[in-house]
Coordinates of C-alpha atoms in Angstrom, one line a residue:
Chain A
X1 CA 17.4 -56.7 7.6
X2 CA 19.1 -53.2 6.8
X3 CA 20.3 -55.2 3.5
X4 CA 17.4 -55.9 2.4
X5 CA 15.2 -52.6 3.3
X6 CA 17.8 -50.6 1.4
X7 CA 17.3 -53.3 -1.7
X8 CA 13.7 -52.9 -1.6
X9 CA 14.1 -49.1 -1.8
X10 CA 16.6 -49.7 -4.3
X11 CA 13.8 -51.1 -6.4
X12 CA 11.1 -48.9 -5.9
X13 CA 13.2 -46.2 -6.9
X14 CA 13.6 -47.7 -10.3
X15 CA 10.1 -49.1 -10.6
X16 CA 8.6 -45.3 -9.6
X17 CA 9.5 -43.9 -12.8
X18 CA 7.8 -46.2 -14.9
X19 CA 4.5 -46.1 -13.1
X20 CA 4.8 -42.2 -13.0
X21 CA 2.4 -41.0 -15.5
X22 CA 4.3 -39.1 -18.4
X23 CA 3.4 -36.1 -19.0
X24 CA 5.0 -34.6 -22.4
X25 CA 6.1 -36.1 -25.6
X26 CA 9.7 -37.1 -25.8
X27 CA 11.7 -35.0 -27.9
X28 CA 12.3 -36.2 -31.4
X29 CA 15.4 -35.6 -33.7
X30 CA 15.3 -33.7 -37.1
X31 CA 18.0 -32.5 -39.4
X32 CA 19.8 -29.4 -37.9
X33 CA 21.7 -28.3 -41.3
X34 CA 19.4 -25.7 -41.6
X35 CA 20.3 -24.2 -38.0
X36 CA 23.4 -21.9 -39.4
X37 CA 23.9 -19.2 -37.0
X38 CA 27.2 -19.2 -35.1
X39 CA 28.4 -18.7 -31.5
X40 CA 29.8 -15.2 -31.7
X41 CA 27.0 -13.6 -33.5
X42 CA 24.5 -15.6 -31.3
X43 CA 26.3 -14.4 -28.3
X44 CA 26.4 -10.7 -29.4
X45 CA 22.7 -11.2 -30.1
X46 CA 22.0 -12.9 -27.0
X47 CA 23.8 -9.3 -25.3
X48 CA 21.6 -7.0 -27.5
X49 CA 18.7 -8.4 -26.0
X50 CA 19.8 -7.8 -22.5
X51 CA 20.9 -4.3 -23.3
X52 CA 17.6 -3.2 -24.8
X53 CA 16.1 -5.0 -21.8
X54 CA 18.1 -2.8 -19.3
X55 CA 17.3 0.3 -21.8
X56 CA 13.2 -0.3 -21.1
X57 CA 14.2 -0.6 -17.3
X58 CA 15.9 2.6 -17.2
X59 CA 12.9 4.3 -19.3
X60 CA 10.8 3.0 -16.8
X61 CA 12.4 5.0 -14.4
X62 CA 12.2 8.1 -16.1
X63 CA 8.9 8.0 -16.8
X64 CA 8.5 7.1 -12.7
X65 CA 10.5 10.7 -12.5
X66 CA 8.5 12.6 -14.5
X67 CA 5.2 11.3 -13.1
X68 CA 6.0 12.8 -9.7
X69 CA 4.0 15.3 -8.1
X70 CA 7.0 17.6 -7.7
X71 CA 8.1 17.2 -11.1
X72 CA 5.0 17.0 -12.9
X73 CA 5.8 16.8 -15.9
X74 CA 2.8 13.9 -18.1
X75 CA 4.5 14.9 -21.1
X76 CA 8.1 13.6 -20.9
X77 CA 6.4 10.8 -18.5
X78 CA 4.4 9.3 -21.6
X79 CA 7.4 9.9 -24.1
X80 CA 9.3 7.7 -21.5
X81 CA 6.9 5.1 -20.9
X82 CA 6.4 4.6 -24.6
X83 CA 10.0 4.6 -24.7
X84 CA 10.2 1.6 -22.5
X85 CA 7.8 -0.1 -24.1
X86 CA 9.2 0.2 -27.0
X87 CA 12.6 -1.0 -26.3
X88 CA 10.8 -4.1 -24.9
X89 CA 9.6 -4.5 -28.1
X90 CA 12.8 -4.3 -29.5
X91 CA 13.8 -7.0 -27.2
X92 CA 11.1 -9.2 -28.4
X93 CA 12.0 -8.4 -31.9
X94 CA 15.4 -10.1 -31.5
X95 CA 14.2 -12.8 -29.8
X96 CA 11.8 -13.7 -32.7
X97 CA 14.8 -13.6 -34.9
X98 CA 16.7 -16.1 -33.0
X99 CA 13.9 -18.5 -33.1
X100 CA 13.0 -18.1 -36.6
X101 CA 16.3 -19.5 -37.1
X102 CA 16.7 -22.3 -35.3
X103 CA 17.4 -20.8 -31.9
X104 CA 16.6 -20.7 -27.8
X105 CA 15.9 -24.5 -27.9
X106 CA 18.3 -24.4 -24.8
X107 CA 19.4 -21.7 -22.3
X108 CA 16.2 -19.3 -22.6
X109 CA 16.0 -18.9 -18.8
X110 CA 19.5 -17.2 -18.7
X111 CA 18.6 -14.9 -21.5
X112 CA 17.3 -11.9 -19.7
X113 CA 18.0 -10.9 -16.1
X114 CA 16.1 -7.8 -14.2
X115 CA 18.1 -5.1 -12.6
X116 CA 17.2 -1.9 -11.3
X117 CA 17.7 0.3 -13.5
X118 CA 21.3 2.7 -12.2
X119 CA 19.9 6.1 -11.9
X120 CA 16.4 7.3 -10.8
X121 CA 16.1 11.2 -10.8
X122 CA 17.3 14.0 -13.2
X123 CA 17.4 17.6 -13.3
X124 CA 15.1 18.5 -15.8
X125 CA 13.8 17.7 -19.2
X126 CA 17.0 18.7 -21.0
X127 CA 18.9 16.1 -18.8
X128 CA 16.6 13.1 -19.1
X129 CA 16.6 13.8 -22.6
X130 CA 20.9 14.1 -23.4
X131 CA 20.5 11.1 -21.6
X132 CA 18.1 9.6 -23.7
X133 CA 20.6 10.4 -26.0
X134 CA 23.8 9.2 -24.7
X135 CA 21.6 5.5 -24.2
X136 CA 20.6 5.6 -27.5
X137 CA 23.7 6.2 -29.1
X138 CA 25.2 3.3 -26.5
X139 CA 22.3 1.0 -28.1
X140 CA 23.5 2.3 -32.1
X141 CA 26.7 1.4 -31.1
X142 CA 26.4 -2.2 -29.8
X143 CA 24.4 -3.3 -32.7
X144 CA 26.8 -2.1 -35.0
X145 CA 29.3 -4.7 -32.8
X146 CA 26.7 -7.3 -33.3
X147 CA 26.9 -6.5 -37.2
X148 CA 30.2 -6.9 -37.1
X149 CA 30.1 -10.2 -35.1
X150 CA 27.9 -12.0 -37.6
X151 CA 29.9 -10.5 -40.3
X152 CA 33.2 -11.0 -39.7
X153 CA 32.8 -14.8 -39.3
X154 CA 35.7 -16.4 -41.4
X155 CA 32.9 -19.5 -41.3
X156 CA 29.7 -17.9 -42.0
X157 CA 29.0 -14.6 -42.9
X158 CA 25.7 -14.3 -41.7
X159 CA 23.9 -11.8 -44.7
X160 CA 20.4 -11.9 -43.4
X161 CA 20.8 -10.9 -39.7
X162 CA 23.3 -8.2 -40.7
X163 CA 20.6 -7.2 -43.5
X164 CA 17.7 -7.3 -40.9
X165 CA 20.0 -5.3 -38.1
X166 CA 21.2 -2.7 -40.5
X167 CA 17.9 -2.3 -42.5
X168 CA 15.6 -2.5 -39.7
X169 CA 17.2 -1.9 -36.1
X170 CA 19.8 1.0 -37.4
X171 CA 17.1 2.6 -39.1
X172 CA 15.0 3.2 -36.5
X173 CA 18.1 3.3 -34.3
X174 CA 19.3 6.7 -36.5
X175 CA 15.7 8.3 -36.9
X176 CA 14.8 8.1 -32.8
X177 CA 18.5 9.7 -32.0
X178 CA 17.1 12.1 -34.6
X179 CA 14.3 12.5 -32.8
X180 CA 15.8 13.0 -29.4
X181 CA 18.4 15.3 -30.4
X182 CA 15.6 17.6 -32.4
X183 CA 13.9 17.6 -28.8
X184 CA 17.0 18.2 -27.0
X185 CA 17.8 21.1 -29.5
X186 CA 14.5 23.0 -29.0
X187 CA 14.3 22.6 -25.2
X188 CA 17.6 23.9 -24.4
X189 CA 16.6 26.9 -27.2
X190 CA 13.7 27.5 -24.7
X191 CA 15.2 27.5 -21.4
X192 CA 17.9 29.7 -22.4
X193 CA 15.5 32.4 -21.4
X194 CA 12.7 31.1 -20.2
X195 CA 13.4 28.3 -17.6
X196 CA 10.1 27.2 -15.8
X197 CA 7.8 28.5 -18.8
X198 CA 9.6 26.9 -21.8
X199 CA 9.7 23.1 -20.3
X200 CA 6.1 23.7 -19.1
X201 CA 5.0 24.4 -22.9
X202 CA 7.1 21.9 -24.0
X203 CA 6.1 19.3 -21.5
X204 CA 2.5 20.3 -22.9
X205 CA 3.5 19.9 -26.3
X206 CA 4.5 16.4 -25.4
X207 CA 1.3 15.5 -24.8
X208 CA -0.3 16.9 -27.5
X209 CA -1.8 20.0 -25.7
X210 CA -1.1 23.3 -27.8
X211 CA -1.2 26.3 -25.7
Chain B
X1 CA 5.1 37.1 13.1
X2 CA 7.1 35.2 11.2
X3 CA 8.0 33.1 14.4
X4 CA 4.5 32.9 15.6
X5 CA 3.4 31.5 12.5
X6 CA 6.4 29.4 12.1
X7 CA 5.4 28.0 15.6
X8 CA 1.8 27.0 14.6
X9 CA 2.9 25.7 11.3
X10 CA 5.4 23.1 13.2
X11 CA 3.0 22.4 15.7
X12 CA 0.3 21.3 13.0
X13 CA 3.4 19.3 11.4
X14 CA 3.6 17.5 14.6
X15 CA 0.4 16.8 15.5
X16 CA 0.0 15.3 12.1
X17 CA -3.8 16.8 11.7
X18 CA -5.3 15.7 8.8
X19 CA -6.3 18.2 6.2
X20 CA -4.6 20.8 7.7
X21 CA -3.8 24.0 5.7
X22 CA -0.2 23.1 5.3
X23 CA 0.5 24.2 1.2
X24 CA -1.2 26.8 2.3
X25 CA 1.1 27.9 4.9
X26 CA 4.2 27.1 3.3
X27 CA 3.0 29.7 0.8
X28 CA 2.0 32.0 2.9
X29 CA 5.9 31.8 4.2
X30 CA 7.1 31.9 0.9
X31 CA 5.4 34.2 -0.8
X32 CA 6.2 36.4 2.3
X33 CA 9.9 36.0 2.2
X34 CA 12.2 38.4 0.9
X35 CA 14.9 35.8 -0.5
X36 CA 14.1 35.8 -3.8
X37 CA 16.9 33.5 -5.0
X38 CA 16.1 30.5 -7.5
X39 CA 17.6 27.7 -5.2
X40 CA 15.6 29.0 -2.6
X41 CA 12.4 28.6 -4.0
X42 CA 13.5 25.7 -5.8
X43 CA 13.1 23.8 -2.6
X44 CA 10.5 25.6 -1.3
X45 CA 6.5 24.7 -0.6
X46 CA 7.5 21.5 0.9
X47 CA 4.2 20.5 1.6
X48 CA 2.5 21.3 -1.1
X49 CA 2.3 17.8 -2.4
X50 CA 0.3 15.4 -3.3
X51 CA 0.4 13.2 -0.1
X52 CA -2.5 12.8 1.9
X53 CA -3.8 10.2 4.3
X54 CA -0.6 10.3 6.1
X55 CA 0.3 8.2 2.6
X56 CA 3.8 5.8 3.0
X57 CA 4.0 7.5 6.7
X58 CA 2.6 4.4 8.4
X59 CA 2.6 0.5 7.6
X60 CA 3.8 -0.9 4.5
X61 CA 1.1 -0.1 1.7
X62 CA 3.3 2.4 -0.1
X63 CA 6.8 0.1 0.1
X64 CA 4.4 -2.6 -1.0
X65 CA 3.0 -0.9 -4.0
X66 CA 6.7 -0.3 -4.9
X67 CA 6.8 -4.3 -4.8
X68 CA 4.5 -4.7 -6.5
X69 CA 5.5 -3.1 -9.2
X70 CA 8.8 -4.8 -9.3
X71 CA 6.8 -8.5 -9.0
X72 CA 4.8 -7.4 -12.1
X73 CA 7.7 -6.6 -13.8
X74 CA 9.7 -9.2 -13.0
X75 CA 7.2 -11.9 -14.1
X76 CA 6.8 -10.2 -17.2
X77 CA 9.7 -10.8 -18.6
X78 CA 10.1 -14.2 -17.1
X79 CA 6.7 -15.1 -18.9
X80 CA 8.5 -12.7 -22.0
X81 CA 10.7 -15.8 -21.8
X82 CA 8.3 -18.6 -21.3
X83 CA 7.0 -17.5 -24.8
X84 CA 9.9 -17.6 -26.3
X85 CA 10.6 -21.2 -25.4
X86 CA 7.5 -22.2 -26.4
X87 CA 8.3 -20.9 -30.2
X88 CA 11.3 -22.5 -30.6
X89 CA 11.0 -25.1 -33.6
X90 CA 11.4 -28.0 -31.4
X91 CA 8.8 -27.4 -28.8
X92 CA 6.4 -25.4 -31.2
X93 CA 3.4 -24.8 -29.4
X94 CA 2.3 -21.2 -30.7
X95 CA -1.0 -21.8 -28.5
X96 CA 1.0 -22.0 -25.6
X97 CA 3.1 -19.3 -26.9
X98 CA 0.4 -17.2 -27.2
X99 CA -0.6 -17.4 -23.7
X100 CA 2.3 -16.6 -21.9
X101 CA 3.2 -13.5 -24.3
X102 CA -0.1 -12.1 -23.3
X103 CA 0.5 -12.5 -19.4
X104 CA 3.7 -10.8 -20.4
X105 CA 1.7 -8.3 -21.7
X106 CA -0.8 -7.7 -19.2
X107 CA 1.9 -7.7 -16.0
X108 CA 4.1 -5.3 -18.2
X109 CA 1.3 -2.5 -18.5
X110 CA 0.0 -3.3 -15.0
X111 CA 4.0 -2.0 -14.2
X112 CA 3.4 0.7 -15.6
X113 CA 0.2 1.5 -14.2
X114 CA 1.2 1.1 -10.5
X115 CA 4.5 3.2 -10.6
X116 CA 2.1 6.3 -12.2
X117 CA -0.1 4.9 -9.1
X118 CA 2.5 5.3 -7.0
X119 CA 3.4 8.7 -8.4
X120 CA 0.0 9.9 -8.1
X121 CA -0.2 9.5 -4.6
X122 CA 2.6 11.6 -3.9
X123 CA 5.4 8.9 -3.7
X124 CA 8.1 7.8 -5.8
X125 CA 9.0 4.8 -7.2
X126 CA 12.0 2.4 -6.0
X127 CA 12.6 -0.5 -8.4
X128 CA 15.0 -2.4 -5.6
X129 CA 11.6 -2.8 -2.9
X130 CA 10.6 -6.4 -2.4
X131 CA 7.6 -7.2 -0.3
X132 CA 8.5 -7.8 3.3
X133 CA 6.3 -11.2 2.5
X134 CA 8.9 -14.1 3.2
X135 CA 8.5 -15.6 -0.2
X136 CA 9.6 -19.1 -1.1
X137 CA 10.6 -19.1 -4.7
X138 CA 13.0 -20.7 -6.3
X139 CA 14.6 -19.9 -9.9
X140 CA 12.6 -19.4 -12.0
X141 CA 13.0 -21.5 -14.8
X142 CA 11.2 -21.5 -18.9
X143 CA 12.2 -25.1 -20.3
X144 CA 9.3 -26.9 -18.8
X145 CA 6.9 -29.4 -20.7
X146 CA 3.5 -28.1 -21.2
X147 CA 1.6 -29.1 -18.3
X148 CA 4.6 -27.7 -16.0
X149 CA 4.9 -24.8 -17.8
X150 CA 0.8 -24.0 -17.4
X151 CA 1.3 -25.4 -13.4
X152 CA 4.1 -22.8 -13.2
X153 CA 1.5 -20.0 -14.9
X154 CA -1.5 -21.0 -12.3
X155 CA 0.9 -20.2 -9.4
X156 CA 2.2 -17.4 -10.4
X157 CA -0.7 -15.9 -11.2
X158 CA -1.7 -16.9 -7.3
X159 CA 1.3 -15.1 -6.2
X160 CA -0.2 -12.2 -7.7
X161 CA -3.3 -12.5 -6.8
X162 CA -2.2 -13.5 -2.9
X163 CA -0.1 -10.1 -3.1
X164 CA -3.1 -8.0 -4.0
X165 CA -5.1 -9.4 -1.1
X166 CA -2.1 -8.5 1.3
X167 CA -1.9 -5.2 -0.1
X168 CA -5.4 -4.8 0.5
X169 CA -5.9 -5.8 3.8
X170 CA -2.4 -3.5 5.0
X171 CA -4.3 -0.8 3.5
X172 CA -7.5 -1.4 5.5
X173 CA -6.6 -2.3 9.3
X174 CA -9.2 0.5 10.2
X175 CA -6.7 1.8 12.4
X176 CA -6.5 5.7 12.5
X177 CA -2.9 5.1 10.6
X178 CA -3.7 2.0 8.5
X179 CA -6.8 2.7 6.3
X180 CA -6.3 3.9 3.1
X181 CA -9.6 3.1 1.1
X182 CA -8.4 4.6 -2.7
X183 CA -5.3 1.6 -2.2
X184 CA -8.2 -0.8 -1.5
X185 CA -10.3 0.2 -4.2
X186 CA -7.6 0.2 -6.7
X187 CA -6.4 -3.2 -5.9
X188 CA -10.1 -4.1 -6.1
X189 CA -10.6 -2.4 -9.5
X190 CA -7.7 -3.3 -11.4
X191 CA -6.6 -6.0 -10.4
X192 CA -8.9 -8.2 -7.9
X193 CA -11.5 -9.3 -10.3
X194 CA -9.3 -9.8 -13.2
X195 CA -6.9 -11.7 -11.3
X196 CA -10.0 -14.2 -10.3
X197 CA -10.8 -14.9 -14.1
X198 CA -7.2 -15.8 -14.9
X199 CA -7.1 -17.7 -12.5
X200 CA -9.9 -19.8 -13.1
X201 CA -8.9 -20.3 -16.4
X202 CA -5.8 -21.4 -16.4
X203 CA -7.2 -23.7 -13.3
X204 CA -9.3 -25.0 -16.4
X205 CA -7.0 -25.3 -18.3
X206 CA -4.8 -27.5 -16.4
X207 CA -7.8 -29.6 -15.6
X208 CA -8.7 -30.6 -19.4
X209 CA -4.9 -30.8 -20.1
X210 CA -4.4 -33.3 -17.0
X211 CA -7.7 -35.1 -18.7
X212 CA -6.2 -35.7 -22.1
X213 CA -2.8 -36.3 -20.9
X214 CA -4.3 -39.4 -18.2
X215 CA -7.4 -40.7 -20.1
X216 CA -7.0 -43.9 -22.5
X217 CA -4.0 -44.9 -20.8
X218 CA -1.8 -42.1 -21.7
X219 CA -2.5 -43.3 -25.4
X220 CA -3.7 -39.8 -26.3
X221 CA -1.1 -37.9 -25.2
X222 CA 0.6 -36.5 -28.4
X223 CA -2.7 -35.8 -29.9
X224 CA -4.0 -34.5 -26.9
X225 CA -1.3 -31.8 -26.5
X226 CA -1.2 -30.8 -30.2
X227 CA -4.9 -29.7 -30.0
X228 CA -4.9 -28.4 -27.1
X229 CA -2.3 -26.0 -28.2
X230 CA -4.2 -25.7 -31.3
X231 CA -7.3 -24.8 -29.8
X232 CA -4.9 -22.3 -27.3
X233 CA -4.3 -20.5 -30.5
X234 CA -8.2 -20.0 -31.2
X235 CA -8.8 -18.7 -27.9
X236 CA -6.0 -16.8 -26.5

């Protein structure tokens, strides 16, 4: 009796399936010749995106800093919002790379993960924005590895990423750490004297408020 | 003097009066004090803040908004992700593409506009809170087929929703501790009614998908999916 419950289950089982309604188009096969990139450079990509991920986090959190009502500061809040926006951007950037060249068919859902970002609270202005800085130059520094990656292939030298990454990505790469250091510069001028005033002003500045 | 008045301003501190003159009195003290070292008043004016309503000193509203933060920015980027699949040359549905970038979109700025909510009510934000709502989720995962993938969108976007209400009603137990009416009316204003829409449309949208994808005998299935990411695109 067991025998033949257990056959008859057997056979549902495979019968299920085909009466289960199908709900998306089986995949078809085209020619992949013209999917070129190669597993170091895609990995090193793949880790970029992550990194600029974790870069918008730890904006986020500065800009959670600066918003607070004993900090108070709207000025370097915005600049660090925007910041994280834009590194998400950035992220998104890469990402539309990879597919314009044949990529993420498989393993998108491991692509990003997100953590906390590591610290929450700085000092002042000054310090959020050496460590601005310090992040920045981290990021300039990792996608010249990722150059190199999709350079040094002995296979495939991969021209047009390392053309996009150096002409677009270390571009703006080199004129924000411009940017931030300018900043940096000018606050620290300030507050040699004139602590509490100069990152007031400043903070004001920020936000487009000339005083 | 000092004593006295340190007295009554520890009492008031204790008693937990509302609207009490308590910046006031810590300036007062301060302004009074003859240390005149930086540190010193550094850490002064402790209560001159922006907390009011006995704000994250009762319940769970101000952990929660903290949470739900972090939801909205973790299902950004997982929907970041869903787009991303979805423009890969082999699935290639831009329409559906083009819907889950701009969830992505929306939950990332609705991060950002609950941590400056947070911040405005006098807390600060923590990006490891979770809701103390047992949630049942498993991994989240972007290589689904259409249909799944819009399924996974409706619920999400429930989850959301769901959260808002719970939010909402913490924050208005009309207790003396547990009422917070600007909470409420910010969960009803930016997000409540919006959430409802989405909702309903992507509740539509499964329901003309599931249409094509059954009707004729599953015959128009290919077609069916094409232009309904084609007409995605028009109306995303």
């Amino acid at each position: 009796m067991k025998a033949i419950l257990f056959a008859l289950a057997g056979l549902l089982a495979v019968c299920l399936p085909a009466s289960a309604t199908q709900c998306h188009v089986n995949p078809v096969t085209i020619p992949k010749e013209w999917v070129t990139m190669h597993r170091n450079c895609r990995m090193s990509m793949r880790q970029q995106i992550q990194m600029e991920v974790a870069a918008s986090l730890q904006y986020l959190a500065m800009g959670a800093h600066f918003s607070k009502d004993i900090v108070n500061r709207p000025g370097f809040a915005k600049m660090f919002f925007d910041a994280a926006s834009e590194e998400r951007e950035h992220a998104m950037k890469l990402i539309e790379y990879l597919l314009m060249r044949g990529e993420l068919t498989t393993d998108v859902t491991t692509l990003l993960q997100v953590r906390a970002p590591e610290r929450k609270t700085w000092e002042g202005g000054v310090e959020a924005l050496e460590h601005a800085l310090l992040m920045e130059s981290a990021v300039t520094k990792s996608i010249r590895n990722v150059i190199k990656a999709c350079e040094d292939d002995s296979e495939f030298n991969d021209y047009h990423l390392v053309d996009y990454l150096t002409g677009d990505f270390l571009d703006e790469q080199y004129k924000g750490q411009r940017d931030i250091a300018g900043k940096a510069s000018t606050l620290k001028k300030l507050l040699d004297r004139h602590g509490a005033l100069g990152e007031f002003i400043f903070d004001k500045k920020l936000i487009g408020i000339d005083i | 003097m000092k004593v006295i008045i340190l007295a009554v301003s520890c009492l008031l501190a204790v008693s937990g009066a509302l609207a009490a003159d308590t910046c006031y009195q810590d300036v007062s003290l301060d302004c009074g004090q003859a240390s005149n070292s930086l540190a010193f008043r550094r850490r002064s004016l402790p209560r001159c803040n922006a907390v009011y309503g006995e704000y994250g000193r009762h319940g769970n509203v101000a952990t929660e908004l903290q949470a739900y933060a972090n939801l909205h920015l973790e299902r950004s980027y997982e929907y970041l992700l869903s787009a991303a699949y979805f423009n890969n040359y082999q699935t290639n549905r831009l329409g559906f593409s083009k819907l889950f970038k701009k969830l992505s979109d929306e939950a990332w700025e609705k991060t950002i506009d609950i941590i400056k909510h947070v911040t405005m009510r006098g807390d600060e934000m923590n990006f490891d809170q979770r809701s103390t709502l047992k949630v049942e989720r498993k991994n989240y995962t972007v290589e689904l087929h259409e249909l799944e993938a819009l399924a996974k969108a409706l619920d999400t976007q429930k989850e959301i929703a769901e959260r808002a209400f719970y939010i909402h009603r913490e924050a208005t137990r009309n207790s003396q501790h547990l009422h917070d009416p600007e909470i409420a009316q910010y969960l009803e204003e930016e997000f409540i009614e919006d959430q409802s829409k989405k909702i309903r449309e992507l509740a539509g949208h499964t329901t003309d998908l599931k249409k094509f994808i059954t009707s004729n005998n599953g015959q128009d299935l290919s077609l069916g999916l094409y232009l309904f990411d084609e007409y995605l695109q028009k109306v995303v």
